[in-house]
CSV table of C-alpha atoms and ligand atoms in Angstrom, one decimal:
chain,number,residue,atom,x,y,z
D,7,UNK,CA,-139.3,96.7,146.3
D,8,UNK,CA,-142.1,97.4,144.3
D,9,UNK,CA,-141.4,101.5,144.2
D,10,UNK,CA,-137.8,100.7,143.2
D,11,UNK,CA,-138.8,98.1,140.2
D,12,UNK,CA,-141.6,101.1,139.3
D,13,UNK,CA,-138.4,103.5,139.5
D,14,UNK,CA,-136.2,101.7,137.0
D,15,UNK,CA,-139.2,100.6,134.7
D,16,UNK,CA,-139.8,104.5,134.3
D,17,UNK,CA,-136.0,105.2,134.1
D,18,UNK,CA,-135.7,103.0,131.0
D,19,UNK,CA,-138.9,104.3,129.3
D,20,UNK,CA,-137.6,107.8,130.0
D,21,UNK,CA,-134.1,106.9,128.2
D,22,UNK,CA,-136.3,105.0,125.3
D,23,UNK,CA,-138.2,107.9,125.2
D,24,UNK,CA,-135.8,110.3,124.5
D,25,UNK,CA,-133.7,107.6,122.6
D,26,UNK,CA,-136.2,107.5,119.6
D,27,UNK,CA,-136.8,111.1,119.4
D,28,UNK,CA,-132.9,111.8,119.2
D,29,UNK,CA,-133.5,108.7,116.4
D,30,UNK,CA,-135.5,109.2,113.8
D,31,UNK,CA,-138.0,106.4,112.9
D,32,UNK,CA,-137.3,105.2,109.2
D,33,UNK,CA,-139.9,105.5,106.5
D,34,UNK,CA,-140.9,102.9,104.3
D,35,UNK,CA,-143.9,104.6,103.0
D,36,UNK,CA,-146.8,105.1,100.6
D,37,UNK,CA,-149.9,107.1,99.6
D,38,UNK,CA,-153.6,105.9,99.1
D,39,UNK,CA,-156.3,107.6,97.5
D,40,UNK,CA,-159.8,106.6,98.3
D,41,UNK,CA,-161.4,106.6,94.9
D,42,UNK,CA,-158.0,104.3,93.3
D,43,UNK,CA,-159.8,101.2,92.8
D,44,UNK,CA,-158.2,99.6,96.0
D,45,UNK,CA,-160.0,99.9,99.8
D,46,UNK,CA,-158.3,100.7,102.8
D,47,UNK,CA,-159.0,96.8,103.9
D,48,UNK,CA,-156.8,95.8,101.0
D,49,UNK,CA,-154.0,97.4,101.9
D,50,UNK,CA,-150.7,95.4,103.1
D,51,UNK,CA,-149.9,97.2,105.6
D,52,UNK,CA,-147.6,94.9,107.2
D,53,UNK,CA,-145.2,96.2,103.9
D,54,UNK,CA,-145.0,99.7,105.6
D,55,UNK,CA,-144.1,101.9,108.5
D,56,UNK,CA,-146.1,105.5,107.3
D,57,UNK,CA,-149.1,105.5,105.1
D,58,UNK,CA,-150.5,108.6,103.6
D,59,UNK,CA,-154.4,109.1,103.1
D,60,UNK,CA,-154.3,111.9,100.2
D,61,UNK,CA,-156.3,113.9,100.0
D,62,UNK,CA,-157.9,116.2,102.6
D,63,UNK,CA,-159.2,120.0,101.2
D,64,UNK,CA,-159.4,123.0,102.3
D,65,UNK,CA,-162.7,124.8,102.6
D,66,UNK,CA,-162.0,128.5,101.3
D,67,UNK,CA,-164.8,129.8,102.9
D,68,UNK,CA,-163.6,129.3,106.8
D,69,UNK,CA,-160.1,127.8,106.1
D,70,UNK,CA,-161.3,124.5,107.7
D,71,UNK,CA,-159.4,121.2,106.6
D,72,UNK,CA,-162.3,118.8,104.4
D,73,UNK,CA,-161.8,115.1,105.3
D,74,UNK,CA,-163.7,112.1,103.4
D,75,UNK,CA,-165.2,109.9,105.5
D,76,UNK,CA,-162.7,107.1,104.1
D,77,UNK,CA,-160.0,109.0,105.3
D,78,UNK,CA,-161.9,109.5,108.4
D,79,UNK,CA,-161.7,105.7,108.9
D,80,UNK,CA,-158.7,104.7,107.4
D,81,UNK,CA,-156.1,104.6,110.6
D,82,UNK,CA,-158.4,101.9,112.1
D,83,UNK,CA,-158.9,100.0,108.8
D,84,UNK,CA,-155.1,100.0,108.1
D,85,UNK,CA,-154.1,99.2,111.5
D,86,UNK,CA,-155.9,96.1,112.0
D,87,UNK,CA,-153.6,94.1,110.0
D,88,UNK,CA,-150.5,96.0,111.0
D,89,UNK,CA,-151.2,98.0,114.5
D,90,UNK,CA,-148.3,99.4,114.4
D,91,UNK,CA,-148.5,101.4,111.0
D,92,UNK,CA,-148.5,105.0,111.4
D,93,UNK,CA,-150.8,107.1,109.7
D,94,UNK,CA,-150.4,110.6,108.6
D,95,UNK,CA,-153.2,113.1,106.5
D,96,UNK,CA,-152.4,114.6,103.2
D,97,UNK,CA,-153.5,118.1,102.6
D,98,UNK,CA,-154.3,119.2,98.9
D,99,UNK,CA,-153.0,117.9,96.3
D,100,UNK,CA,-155.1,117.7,93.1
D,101,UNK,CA,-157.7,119.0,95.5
D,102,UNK,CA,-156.5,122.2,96.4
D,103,UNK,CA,-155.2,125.1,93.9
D,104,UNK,CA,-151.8,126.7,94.7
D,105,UNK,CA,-153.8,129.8,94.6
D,106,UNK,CA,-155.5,129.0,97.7
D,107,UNK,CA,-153.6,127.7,99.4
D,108,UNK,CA,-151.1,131.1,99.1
D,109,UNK,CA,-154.7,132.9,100.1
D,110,UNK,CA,-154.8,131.3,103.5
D,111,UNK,CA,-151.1,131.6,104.4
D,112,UNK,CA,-150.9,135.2,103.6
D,113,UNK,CA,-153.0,136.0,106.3
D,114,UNK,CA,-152.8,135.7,110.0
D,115,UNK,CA,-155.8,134.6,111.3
D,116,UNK,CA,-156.4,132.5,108.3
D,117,UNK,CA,-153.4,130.8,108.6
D,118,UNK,CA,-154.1,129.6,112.6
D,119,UNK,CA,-157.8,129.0,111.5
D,120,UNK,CA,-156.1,126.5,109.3
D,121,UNK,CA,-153.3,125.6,111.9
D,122,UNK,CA,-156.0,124.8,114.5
D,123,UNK,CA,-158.5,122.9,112.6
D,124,UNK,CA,-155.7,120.5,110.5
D,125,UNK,CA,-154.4,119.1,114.4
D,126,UNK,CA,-158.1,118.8,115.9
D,127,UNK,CA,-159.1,117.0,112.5
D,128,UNK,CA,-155.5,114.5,112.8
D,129,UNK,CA,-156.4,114.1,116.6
D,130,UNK,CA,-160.0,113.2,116.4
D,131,UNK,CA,-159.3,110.7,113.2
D,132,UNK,CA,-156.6,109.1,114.6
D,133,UNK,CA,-153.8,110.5,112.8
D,134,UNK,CA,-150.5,110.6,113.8
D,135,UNK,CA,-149.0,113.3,111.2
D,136,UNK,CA,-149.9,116.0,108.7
D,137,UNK,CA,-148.5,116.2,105.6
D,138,UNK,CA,-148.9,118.9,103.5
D,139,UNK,CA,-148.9,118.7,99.8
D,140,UNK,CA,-149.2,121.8,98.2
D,141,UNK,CA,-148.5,121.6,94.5
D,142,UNK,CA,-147.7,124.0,91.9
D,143,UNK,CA,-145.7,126.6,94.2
D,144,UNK,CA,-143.9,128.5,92.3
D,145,UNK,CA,-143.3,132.2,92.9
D,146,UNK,CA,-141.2,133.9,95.9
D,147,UNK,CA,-144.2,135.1,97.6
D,148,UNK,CA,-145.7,131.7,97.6
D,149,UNK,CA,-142.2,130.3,99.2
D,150,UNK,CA,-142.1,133.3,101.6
D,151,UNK,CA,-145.6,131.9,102.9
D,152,UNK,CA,-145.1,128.6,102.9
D,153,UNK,CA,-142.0,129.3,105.2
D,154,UNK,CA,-144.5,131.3,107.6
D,155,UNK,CA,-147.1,128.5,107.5
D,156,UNK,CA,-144.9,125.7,108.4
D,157,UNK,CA,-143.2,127.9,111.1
D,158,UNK,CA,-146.7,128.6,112.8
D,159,UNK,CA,-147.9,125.2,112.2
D,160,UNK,CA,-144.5,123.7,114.5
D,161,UNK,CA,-144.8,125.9,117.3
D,162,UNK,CA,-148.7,125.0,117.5
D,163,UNK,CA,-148.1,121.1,116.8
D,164,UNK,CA,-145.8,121.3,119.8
D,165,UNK,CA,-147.7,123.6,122.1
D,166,UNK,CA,-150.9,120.8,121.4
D,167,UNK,CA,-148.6,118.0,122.6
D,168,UNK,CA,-147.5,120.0,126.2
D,169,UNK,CA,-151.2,120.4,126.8
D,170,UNK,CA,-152.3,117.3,126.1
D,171,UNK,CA,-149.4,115.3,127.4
D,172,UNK,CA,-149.3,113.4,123.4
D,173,UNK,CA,-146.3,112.6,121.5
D,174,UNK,CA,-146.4,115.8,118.9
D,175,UNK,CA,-147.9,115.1,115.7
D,176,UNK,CA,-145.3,114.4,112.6
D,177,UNK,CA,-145.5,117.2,110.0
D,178,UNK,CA,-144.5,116.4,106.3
D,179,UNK,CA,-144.5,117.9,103.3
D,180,UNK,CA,-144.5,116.3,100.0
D,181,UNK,CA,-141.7,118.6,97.7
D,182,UNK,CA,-140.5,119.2,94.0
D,183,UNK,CA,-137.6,117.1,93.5
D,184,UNK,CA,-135.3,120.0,94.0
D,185,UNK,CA,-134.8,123.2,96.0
D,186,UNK,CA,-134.7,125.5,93.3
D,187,UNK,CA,-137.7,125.7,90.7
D,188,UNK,CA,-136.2,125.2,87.1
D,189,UNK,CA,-138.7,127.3,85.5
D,190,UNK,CA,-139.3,130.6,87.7
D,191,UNK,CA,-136.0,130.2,89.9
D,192,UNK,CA,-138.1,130.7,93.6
D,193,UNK,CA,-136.2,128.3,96.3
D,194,UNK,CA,-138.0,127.0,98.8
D,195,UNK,CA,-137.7,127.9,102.2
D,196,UNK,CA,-135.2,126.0,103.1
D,197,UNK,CA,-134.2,127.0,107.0
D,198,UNK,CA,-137.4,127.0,107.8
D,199,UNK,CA,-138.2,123.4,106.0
D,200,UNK,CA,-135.2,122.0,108.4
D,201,UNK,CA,-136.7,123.2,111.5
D,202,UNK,CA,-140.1,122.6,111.6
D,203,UNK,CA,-140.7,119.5,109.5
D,204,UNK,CA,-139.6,115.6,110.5
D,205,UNK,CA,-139.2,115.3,107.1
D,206,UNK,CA,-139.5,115.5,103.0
D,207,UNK,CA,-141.2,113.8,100.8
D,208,UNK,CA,-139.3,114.0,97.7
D,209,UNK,CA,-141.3,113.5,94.4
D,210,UNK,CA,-138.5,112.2,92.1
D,211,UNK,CA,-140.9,111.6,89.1
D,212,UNK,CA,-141.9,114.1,86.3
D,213,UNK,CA,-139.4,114.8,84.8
D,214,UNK,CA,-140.2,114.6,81.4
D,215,UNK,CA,-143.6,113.3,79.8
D,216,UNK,CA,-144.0,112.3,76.1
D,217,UNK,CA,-146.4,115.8,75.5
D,218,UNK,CA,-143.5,118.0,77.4
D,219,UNK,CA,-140.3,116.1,75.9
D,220,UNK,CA,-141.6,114.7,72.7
D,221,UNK,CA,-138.2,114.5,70.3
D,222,UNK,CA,-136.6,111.6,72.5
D,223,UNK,CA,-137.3,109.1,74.6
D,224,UNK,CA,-136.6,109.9,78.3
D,225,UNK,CA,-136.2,108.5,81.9
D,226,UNK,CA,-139.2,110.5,83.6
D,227,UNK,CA,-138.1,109.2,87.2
D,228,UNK,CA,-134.0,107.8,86.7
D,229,UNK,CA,-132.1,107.7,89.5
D,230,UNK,CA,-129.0,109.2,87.9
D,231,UNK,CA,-128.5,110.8,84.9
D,232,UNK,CA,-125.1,110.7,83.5
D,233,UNK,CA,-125.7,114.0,80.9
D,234,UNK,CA,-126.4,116.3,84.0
D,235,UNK,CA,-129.8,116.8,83.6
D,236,UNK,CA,-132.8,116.0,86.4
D,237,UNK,CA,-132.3,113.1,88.4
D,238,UNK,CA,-133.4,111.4,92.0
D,239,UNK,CA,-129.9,111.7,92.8
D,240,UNK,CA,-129.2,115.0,91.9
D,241,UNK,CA,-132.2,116.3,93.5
D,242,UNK,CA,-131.2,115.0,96.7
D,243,UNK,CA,-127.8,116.5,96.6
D,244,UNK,CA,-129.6,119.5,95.6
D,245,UNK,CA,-131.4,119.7,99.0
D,246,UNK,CA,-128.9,118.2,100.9
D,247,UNK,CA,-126.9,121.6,99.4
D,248,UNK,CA,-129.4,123.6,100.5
D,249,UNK,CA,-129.3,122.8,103.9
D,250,UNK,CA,-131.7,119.8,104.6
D,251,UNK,CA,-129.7,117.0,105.7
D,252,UNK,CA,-129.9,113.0,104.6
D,253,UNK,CA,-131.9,112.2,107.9
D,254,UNK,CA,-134.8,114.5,106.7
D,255,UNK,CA,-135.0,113.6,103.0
D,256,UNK,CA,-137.4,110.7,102.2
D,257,UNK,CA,-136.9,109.3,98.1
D,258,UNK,CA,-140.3,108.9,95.9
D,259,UNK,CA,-140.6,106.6,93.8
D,260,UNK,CA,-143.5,106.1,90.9
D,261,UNK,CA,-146.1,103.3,90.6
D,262,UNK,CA,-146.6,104.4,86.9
D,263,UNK,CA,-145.1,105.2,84.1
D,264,UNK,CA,-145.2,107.1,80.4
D,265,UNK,CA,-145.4,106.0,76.6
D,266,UNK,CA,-142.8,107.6,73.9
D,267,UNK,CA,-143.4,106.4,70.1
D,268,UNK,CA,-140.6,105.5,68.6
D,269,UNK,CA,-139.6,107.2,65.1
D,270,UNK,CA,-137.6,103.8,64.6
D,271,UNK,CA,-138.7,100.3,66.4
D,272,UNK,CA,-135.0,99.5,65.9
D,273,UNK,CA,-133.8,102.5,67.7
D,274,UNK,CA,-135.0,101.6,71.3
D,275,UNK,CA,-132.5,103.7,74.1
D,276,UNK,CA,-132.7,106.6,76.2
D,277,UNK,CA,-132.4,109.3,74.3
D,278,UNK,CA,-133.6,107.7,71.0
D,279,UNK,CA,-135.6,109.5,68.9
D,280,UNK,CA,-139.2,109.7,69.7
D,281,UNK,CA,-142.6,111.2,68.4
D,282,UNK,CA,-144.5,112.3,71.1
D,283,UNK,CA,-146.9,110.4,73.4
D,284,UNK,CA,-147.8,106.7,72.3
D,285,UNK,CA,-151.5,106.9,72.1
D,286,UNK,CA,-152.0,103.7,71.6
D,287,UNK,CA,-151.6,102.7,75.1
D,288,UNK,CA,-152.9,103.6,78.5
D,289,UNK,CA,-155.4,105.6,80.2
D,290,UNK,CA,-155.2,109.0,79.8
D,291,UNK,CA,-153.4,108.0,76.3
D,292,UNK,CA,-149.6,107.7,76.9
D,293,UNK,CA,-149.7,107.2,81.0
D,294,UNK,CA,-149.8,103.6,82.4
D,295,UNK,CA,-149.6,101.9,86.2
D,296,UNK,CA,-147.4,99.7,86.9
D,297,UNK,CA,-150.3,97.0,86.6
D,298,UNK,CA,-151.0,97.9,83.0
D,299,UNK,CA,-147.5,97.5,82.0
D,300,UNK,CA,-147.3,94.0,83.7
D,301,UNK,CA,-149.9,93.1,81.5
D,302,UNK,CA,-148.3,94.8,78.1
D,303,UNK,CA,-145.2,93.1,78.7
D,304,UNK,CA,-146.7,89.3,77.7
D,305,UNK,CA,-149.2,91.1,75.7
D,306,UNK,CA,-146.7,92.5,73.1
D,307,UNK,CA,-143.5,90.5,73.6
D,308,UNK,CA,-141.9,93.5,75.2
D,309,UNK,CA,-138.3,93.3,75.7
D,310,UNK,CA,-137.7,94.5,78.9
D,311,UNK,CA,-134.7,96.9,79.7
D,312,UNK,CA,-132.7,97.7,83.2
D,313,UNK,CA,-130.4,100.5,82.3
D,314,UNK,CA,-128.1,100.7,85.9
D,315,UNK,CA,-126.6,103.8,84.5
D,316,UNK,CA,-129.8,106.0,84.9
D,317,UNK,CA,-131.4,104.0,87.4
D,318,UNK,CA,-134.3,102.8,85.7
D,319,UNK,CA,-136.4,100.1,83.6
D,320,UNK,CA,-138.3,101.0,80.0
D,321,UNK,CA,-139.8,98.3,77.9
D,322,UNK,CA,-140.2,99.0,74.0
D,323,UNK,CA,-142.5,96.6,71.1
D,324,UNK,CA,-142.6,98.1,68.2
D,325,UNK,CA,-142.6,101.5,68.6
D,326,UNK,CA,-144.0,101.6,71.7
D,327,UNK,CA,-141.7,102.2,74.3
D,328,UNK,CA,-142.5,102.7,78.4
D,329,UNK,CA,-140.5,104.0,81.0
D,330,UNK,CA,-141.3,103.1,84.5
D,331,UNK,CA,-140.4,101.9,87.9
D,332,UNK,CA,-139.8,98.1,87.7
D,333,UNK,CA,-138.4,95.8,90.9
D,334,UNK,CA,-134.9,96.5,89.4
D,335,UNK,CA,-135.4,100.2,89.4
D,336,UNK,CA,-137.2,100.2,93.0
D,337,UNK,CA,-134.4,98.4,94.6
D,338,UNK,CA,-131.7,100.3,93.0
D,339,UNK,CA,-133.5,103.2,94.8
D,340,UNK,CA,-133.7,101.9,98.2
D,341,UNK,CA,-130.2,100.6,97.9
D,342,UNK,CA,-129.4,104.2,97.0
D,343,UNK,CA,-131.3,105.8,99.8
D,344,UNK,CA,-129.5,103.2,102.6
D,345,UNK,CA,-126.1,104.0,101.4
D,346,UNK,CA,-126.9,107.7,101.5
D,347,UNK,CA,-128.1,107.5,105.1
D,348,UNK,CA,-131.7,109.1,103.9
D,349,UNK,CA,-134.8,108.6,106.0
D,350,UNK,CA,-136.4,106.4,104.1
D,351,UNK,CA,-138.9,106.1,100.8
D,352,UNK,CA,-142.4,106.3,99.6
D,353,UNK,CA,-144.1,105.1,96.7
D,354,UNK,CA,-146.3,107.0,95.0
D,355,UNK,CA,-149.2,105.6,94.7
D,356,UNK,CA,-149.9,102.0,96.0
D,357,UNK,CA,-153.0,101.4,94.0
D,358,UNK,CA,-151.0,101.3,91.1
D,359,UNK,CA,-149.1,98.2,92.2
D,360,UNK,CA,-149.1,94.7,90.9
D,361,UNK,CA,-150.3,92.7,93.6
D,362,UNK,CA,-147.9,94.5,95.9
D,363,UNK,CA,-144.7,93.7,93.7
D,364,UNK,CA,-143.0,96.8,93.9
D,365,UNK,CA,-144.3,97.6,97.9
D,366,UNK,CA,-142.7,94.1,98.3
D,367,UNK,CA,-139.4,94.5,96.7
D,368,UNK,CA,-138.5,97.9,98.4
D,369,UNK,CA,-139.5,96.7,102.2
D,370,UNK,CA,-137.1,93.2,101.5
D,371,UNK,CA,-134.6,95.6,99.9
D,372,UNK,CA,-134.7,97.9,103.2
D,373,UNK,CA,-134.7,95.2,105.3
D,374,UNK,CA,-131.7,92.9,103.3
R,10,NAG,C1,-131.8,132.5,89.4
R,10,NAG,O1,-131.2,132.9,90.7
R,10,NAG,C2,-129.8,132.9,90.7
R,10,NAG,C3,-129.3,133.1,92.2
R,10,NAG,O2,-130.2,133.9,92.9
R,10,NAG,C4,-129.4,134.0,89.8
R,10,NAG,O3,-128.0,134.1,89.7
R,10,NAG,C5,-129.9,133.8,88.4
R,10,NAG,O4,-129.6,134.8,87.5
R,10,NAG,C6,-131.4,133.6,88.4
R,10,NAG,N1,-131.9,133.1,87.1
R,10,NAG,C7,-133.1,133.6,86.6
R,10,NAG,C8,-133.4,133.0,85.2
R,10,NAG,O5,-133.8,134.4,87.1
R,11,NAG,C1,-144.7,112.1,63.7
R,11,NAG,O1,-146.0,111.7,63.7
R,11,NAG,C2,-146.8,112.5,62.7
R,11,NAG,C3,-148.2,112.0,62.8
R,11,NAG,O2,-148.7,111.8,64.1
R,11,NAG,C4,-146.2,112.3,61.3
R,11,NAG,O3,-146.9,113.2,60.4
R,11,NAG,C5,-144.7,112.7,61.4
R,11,NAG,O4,-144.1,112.4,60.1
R,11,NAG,C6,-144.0,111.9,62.4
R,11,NAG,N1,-142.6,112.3,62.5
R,11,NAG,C7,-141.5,111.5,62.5
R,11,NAG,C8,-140.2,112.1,62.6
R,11,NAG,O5,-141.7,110.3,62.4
R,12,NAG,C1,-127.9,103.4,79.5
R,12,NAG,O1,-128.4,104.2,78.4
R,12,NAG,C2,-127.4,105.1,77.9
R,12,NAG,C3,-128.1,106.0,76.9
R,12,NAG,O2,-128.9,105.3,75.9
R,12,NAG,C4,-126.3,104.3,77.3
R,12,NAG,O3,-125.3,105.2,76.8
R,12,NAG,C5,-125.7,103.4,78.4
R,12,NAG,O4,-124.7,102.6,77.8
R,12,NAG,C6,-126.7,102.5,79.0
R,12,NAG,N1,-126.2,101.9,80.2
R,12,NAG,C7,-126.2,100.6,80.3
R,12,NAG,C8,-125.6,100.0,81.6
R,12,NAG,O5,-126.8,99.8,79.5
């Protein structure tokens, strides 16, 4: 009796098993950075299913991964209020340069120095994924050896889990909004991006900024955009083109946003006239989080704006005018990325929230 009960038991958590990793898990997810201004312990994790400590380095003298001690702690910290929140560890970001990063995937041995020490740093810290966010790719050779990396780094994620008997570790990376580079043409390795990694993280923000697009006034993160030009939207159907499909593609959105000055306060749309960065405002002049712009809005008299077209919020007083991410805007996104079938969202980044506001609306948004 009790070896048959035992049998069945382990029948169904065989079929579960291979259930969930036939189905991928969803991701409603979001990056921290230790020195934001919000601890670990503050998080709501309960809001999320992935959280992303950004950033580990990369030591170019022995191709070691670099990990804070924050980081080191923050699975436990996070998971006390929400055990079942999954963790994953950034790689790079503002912390590593492009250039060495391309350095250590050239090479061979550099590349499985790297390979070995970025799993025995996730193991031993609790992490359950890498993710690897190397910015500022952006010529053939650089794609050519970010295909090998991610390659080398599968095979060895998977060989660590038959060893050890563990569920493999997730591998993301965090991507340009669309396959193709605008400015030098190099794709990204796109086979090799559907193979090896569970999924993208798509940053769908930066667009435009008041220094880069100074003449008019411009969604830097819309959704859509009806004249053709760079969009959430048409970055996904851009790597969906290429390849990647829906189930793999995970949406960013912004916690922040950017200040136009308006040639005419009366003039106040997408595409209105503009003179460059408002320097009046935010910190560095022209950039504000979401938190700042809660506070303008009263401060001001702001008139706040939802334009469904483009998928996105701006606010304008005087000739001040911000566009940004508002609950409007983040659950216009989500609704976008359930209807499209993609894997999920992150938010980019959570410090920047008003007390949780935008985490809020896209996990009731997900869930509705
Ligand atoms: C970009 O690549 C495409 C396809 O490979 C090619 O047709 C086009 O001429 C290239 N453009 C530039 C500016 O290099
Ligand atoms: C833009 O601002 C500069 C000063 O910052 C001013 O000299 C110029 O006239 C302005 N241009 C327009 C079109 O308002
Ligand atoms: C969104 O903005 C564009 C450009 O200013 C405008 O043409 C369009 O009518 C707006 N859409 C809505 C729904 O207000």
């Amino acid at each position: 009796m009790g070896f048959k009960l035992y049998y069945v038991i382990s029948l169904i958590a065989a079929l579960l098993s291979l259930q969930t990793s036939l189905s991928r898990a969803a991701v409603n997810g979001g990056y921290w950075l230790p020195d934001s201004g919000l601890e670990a312990s503050e998080i709501d994790s309960t809001l999320f299913t992935h959280l992303f400590c950004a950033f580990a380095g990369l030591n170019t003298a022995n191709n070691q991964l670099s990990i804070s001690s924050e980081c080191s702690s923050f699975t436990q910290t996070v998971q006390k209020r929400c055990p079942s929140v999954k963790t994953l560890l950034s790689i790079g970001g503002g912390n590593v340069l492009s250039s060495d990063f391309n350095k250590m995937a050239s090479q061979p041995a550099s590349r499985k120095t790297f390979i070995t020490s970025s799993i025995n740093v996730a193991r031993s810290n609790g992490f359950l994924g890498l993710d690897l966010d190397w910015e500022g790719e952006s010529t053939s050779t650089e794609m050519t050896n970010l295909g090998t990396l991610l390659t080398e780094w599968r095979t060895a994620i998977n060989a660590e889990a038959i060893n050890t008997g563990r569920k493999p570790l997730l591998l993301t990376a965090a991507l340009a909004v669309t396959p193709r580079l605008y400015l030098s043409n190099a794709t990204f390795p796109t086979q090799a991006i559907a193979k090896t990694l569970d999924w993208v993280n798509v940053m769908a923000y930066d667009f435009y900024a008041p220094n880069n697009s100074p003449l008019f006034t411009h969604s830097h993160a819309a959704l859509h955009d009806p004249t053709g030009a760079a969009s959430g939207s048409s970055g996904i159907s851009a790597w969906i083109s290429a390849g990647v499909p829906p189930k793999q593609l995970v949406l960013g959105f912004p916690f922040y946003g950017y200040a136009w000055k308006l040639v005419n306060p009366n003039n106040h749309g997408i595409l209105a006239p503009a003179n460059g960065t408002d320097t009046s405002v935010g910190a560095p002049p022209g950039t504000l989080i979401y938190s700042q712009i809660k506070e303008f809005i009263p401060q001001k008299k702001a008139t706040v704006v939802f334009n469904s077209t483009y998928g996105t919020n701006y606010c304008y007083s005087g000739t001040t005018w911000i566009n940004y991410d508002d609950t409007q805007t983040i659950a216009a996104k989500v609704s976008y990325v359930k209807t499209n079938n993609l894997l999920g969202y992150f938010a980019w980044h959570l410090a920047q929230d008003n007390n949780w506001a935008l985490s809020k609306q896209a996990s009731q948004t997900w869930r509705s």
